[in-house]
CSV table of C-alpha atoms in Angstrom, one decimal:
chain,number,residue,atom,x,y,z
Q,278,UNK,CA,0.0,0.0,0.0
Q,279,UNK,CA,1.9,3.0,-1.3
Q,280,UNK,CA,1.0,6.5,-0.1
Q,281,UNK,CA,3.1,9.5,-2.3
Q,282,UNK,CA,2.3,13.1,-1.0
Q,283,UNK,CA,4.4,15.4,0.3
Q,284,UNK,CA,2.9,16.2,2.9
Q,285,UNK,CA,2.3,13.8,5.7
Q,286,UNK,CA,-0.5,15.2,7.2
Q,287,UNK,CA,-2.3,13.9,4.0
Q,288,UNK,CA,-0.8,10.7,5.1
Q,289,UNK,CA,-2.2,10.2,8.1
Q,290,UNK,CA,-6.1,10.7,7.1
Q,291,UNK,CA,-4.9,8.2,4.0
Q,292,UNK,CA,-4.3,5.4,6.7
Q,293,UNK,CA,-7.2,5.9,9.4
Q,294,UNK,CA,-8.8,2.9,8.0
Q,295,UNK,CA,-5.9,0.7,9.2
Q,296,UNK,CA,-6.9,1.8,13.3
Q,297,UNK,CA,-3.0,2.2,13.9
Q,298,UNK,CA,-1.8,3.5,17.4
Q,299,UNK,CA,-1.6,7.0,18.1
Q,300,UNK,CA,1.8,6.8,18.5
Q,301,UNK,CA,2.3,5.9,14.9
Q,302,UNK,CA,0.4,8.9,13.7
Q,303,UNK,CA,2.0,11.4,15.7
Q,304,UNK,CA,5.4,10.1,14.4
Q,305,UNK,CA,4.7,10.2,11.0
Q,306,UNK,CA,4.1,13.7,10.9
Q,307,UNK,CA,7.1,14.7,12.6
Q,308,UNK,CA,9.7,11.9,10.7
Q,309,UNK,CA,13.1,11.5,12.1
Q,310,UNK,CA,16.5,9.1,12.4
Q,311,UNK,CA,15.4,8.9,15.9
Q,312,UNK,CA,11.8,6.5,15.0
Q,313,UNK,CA,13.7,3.2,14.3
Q,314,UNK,CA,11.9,0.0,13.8
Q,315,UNK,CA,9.6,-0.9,16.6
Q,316,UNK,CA,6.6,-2.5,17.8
Q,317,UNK,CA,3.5,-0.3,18.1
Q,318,UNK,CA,0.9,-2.9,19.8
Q,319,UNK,CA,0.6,-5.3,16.8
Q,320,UNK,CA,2.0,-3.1,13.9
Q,321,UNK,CA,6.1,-2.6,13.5
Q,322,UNK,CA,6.8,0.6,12.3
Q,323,UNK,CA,9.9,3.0,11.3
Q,324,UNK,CA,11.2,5.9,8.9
Q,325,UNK,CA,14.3,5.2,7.1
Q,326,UNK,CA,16.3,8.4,6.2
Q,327,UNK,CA,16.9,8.6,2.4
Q,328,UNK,CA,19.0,11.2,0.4
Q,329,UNK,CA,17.4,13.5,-2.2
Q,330,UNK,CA,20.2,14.6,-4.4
Q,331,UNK,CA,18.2,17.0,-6.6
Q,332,UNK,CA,15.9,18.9,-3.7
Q,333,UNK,CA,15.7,20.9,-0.8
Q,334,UNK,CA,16.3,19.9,2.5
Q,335,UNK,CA,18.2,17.1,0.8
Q,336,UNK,CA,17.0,14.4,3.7
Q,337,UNK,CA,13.3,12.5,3.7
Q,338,UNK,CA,12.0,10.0,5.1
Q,339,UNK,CA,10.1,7.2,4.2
Q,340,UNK,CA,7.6,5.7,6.9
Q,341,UNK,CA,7.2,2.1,6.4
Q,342,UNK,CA,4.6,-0.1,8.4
Q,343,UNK,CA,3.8,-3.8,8.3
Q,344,UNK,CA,0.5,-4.5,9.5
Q,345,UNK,CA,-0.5,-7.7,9.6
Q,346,UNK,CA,0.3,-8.5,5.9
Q,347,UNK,CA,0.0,-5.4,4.2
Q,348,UNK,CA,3.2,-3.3,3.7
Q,349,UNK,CA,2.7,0.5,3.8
Q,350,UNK,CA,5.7,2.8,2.1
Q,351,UNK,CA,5.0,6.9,2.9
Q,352,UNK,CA,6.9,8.7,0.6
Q,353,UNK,CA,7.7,11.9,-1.2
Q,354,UNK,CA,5.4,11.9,-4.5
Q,355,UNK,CA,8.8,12.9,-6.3
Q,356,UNK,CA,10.8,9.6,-5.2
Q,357,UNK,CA,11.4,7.4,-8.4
Q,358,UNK,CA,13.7,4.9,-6.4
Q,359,UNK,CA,10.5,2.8,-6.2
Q,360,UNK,CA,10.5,1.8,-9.8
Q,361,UNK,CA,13.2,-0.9,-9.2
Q,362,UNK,CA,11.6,-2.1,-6.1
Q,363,UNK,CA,7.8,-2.7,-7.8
Q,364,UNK,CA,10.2,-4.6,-10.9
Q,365,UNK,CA,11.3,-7.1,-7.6
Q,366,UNK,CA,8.4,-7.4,-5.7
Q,367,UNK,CA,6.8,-8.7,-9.5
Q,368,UNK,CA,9.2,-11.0,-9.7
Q,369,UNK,CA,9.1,-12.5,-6.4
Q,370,UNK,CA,4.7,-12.3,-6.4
Q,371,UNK,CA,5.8,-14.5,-9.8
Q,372,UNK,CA,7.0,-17.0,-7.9
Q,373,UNK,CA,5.2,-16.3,-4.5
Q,374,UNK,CA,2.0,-15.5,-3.7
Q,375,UNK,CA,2.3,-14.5,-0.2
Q,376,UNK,CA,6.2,-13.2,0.5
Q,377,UNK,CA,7.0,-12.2,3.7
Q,378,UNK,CA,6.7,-8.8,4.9
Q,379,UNK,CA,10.5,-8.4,6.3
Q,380,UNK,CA,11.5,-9.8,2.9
Q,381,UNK,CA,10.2,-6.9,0.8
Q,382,UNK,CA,11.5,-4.2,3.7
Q,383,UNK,CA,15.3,-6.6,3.2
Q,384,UNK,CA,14.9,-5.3,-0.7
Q,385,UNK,CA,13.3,-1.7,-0.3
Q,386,UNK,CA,16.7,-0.7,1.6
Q,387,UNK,CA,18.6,-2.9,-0.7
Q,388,UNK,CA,17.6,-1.1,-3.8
Q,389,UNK,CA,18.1,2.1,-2.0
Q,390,UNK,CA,21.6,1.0,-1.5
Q,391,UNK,CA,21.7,-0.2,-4.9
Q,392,UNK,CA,21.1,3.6,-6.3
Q,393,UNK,CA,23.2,5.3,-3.9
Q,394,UNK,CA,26.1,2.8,-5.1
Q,395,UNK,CA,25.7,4.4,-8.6
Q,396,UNK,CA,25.1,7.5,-7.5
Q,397,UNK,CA,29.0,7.7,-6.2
Q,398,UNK,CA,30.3,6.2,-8.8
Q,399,UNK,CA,29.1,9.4,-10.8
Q,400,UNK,CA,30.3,11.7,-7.8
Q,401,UNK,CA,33.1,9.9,-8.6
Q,402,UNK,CA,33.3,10.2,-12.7
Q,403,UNK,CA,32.8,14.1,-12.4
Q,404,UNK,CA,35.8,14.2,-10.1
Q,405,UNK,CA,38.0,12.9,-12.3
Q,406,UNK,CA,36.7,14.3,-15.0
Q,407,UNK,CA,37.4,17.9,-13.1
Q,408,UNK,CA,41.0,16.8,-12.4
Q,409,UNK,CA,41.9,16.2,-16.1
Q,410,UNK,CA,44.5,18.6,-17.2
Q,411,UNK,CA,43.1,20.3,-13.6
Q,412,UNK,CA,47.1,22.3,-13.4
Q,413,UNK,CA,46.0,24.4,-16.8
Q,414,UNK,CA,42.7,24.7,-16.0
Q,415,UNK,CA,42.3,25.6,-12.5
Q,416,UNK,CA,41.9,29.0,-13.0
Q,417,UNK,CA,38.8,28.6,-14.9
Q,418,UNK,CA,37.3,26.5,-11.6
Q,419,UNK,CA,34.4,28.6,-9.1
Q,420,UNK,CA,35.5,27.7,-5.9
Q,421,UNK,CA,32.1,27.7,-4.7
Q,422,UNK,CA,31.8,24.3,-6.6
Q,423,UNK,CA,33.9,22.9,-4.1
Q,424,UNK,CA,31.7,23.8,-1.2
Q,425,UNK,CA,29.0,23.0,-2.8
Q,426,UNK,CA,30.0,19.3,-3.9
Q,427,UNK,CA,31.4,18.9,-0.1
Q,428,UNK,CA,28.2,20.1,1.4
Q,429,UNK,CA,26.2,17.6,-0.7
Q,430,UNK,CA,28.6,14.8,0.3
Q,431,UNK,CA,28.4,15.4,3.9
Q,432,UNK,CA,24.7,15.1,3.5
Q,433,UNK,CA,25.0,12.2,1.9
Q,434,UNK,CA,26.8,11.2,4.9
Q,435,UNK,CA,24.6,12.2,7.1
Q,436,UNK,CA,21.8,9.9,5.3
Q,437,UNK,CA,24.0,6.6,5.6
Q,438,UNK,CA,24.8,7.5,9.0
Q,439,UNK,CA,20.8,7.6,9.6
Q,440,UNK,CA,20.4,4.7,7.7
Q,441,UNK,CA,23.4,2.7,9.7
Q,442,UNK,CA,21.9,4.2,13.1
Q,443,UNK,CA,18.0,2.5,11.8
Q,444,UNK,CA,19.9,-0.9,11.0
Q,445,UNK,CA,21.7,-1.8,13.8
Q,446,UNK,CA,18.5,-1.1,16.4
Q,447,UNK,CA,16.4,-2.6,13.8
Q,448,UNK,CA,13.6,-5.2,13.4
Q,449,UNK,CA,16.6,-7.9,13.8
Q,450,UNK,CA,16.4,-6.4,17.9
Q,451,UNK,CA,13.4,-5.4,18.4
Q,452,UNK,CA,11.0,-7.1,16.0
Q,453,UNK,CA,12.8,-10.1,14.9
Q,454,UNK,CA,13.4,-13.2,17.3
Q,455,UNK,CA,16.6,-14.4,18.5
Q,456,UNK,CA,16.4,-17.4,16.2
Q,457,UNK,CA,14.5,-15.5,12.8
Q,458,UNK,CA,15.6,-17.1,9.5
Q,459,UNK,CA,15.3,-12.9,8.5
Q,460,UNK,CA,17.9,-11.6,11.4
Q,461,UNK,CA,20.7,-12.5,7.9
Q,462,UNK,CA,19.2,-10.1,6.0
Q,463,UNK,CA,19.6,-7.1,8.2
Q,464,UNK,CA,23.2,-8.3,8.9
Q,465,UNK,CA,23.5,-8.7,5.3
Q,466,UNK,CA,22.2,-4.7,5.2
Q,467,UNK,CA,24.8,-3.6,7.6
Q,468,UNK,CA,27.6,-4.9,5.6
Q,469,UNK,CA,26.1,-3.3,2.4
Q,470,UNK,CA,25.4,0.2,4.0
Q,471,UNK,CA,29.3,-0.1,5.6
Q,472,UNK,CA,30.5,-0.5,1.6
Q,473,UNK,CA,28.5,2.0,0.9
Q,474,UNK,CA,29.9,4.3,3.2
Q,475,UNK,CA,33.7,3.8,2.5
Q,476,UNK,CA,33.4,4.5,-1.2
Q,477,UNK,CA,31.5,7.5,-0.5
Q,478,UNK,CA,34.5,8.4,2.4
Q,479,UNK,CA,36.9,7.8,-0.5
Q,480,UNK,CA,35.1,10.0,-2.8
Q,481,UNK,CA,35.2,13.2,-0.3
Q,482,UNK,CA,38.9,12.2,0.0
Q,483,UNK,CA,39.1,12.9,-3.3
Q,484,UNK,CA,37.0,16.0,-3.9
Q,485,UNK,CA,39.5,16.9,-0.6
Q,486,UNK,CA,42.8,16.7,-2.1
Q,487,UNK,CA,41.8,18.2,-5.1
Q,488,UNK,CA,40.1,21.3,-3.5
Q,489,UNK,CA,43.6,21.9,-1.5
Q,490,UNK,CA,45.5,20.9,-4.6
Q,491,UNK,CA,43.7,24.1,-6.2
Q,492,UNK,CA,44.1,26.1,-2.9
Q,493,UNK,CA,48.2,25.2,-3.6
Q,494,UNK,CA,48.0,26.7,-7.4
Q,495,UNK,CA,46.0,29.7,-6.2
Q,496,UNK,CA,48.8,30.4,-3.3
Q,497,UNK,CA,51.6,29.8,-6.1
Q,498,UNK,CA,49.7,32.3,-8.7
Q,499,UNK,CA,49.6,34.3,-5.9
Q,500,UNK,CA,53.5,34.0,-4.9
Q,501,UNK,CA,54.2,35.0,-8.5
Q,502,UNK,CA,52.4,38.4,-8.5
Q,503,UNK,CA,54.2,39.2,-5.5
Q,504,UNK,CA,57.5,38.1,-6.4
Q,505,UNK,CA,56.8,40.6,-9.6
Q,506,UNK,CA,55.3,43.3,-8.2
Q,507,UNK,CA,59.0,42.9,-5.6
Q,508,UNK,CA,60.8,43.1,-8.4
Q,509,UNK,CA,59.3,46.8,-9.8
Q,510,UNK,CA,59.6,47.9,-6.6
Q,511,UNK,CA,63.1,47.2,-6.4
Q,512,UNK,CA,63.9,48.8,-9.9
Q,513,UNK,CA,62.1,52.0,-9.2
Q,514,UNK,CA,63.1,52.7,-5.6
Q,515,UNK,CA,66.3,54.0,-6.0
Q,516,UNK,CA,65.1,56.5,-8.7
Q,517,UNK,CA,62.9,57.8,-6.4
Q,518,UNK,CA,65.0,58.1,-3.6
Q,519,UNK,CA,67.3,60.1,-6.2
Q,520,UNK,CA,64.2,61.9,-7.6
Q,521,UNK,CA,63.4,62.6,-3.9
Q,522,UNK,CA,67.0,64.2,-3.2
């Protein structure tokens, strides 16, 4: 059951009919990396953090609910990361009528994973791309590109970080049993969202060394028109100490 609206008041009247607890509709208007995955009577419930690239604030959330077995996704009406996941859940309905609930939460955050993977690896591309012939070039860089690029990777960061933080208190702890055949795919989740996070580290390493790389050339440009300007000033002194006399 799929709810897209932007605004979660809408939401809330959209899912009356289910009877959830009050806690649950107080939380979903007010979304956060501090809901994780929990019980609510009968009905586990939890907002997983996600990373909007091309909008403003760049962090949602989506608000996902099992209820008995009916999976409910709250999301931004502008998300398209969902495509992928309604071309899995046909294939596994092809094969299985009734799949378990956990199961399609195991690939909603896998195929989130999956996009952010790819989104990097373009982070990554226009780098390097920027750091082609970057020695000739540099002068033709805006600086403000650099704070820009590191502002959108540190909240990128910020969004795995949420995402890590909603995993490892997750329905494996608090919703799962000791001894649940689903507590692998969780772990499984970890790992991914740990990979996830090093190539991303790597990537503002990058952008890093670059940006203080140009800071170096600017200094040296800088070093030059000094050591010039030195060198007029030590020509023309003396004729106008003599002119002075």
């Amino acid at each position: 059951y799929e709810i897209k609206t932007s605004d979660r008041h809408e939401a809330v009247k959209e899912i009356q009919s289910f009877d959830l607890d009050e806690n649950i509709r107080d939380n979903i208007l007010t979304p956060s990396e501090h809901i994780r995955f929990d019980y609510f009577q009968d009905v586990a419930y939890g907002e997983l953090a996600i990373f909007a690239s091309k909008s403003r604030p760049p962090i949602k959330y989506i608000g996902i609910i099992w209820y008995e077995n009916i999976l409910i996704l709250i999301h931004d009406v502008e998300d398209t990361l969902f495509e992928d996941f309604h071309a899995s859940i046909s294939k596994i309905l092809e094969t299985n009528t009734k799949p378990e609930i956990i199961h399609l939460v195991y690939l909603l955050v896998n195929e989130i994973l999956s996009d952010y993977g790819k989104l990097i690896l373009t982070y990554r591309d226009e780098i390097e791309e920027i750091a082609k012939d970057f020695d000739k070039n540099f002068h033709d860089i805006d600086p403000d590109e650099f704070l820009e690029s590191k502002s959108h990777i540190s909240d990128f960061a910020r969004v795995l970080e949420k995402i890590h933080f909603a995993l490892s208190f997750p329905p494996a702890k608090n919703i799962l049993d000791r001894e649940s055949p689903h507590k692998v795919y969780f772990q499984e989740l970890l790992r991914n969202v740990s990979l996830v996070e090093i190539s991303l580290s790597k990537t503002e390493e990058r952008l890093n060394s670059l940006h203080d790389h140009y800071n170096l050339l600017l200094q040296d440009k800088s070093n030059k028109r000094l050591n010039f300007l030195t060198i007029i000033q030590a020509i023309f002194v003396p004729a106008t100490l003599i002119a002075g006399i």
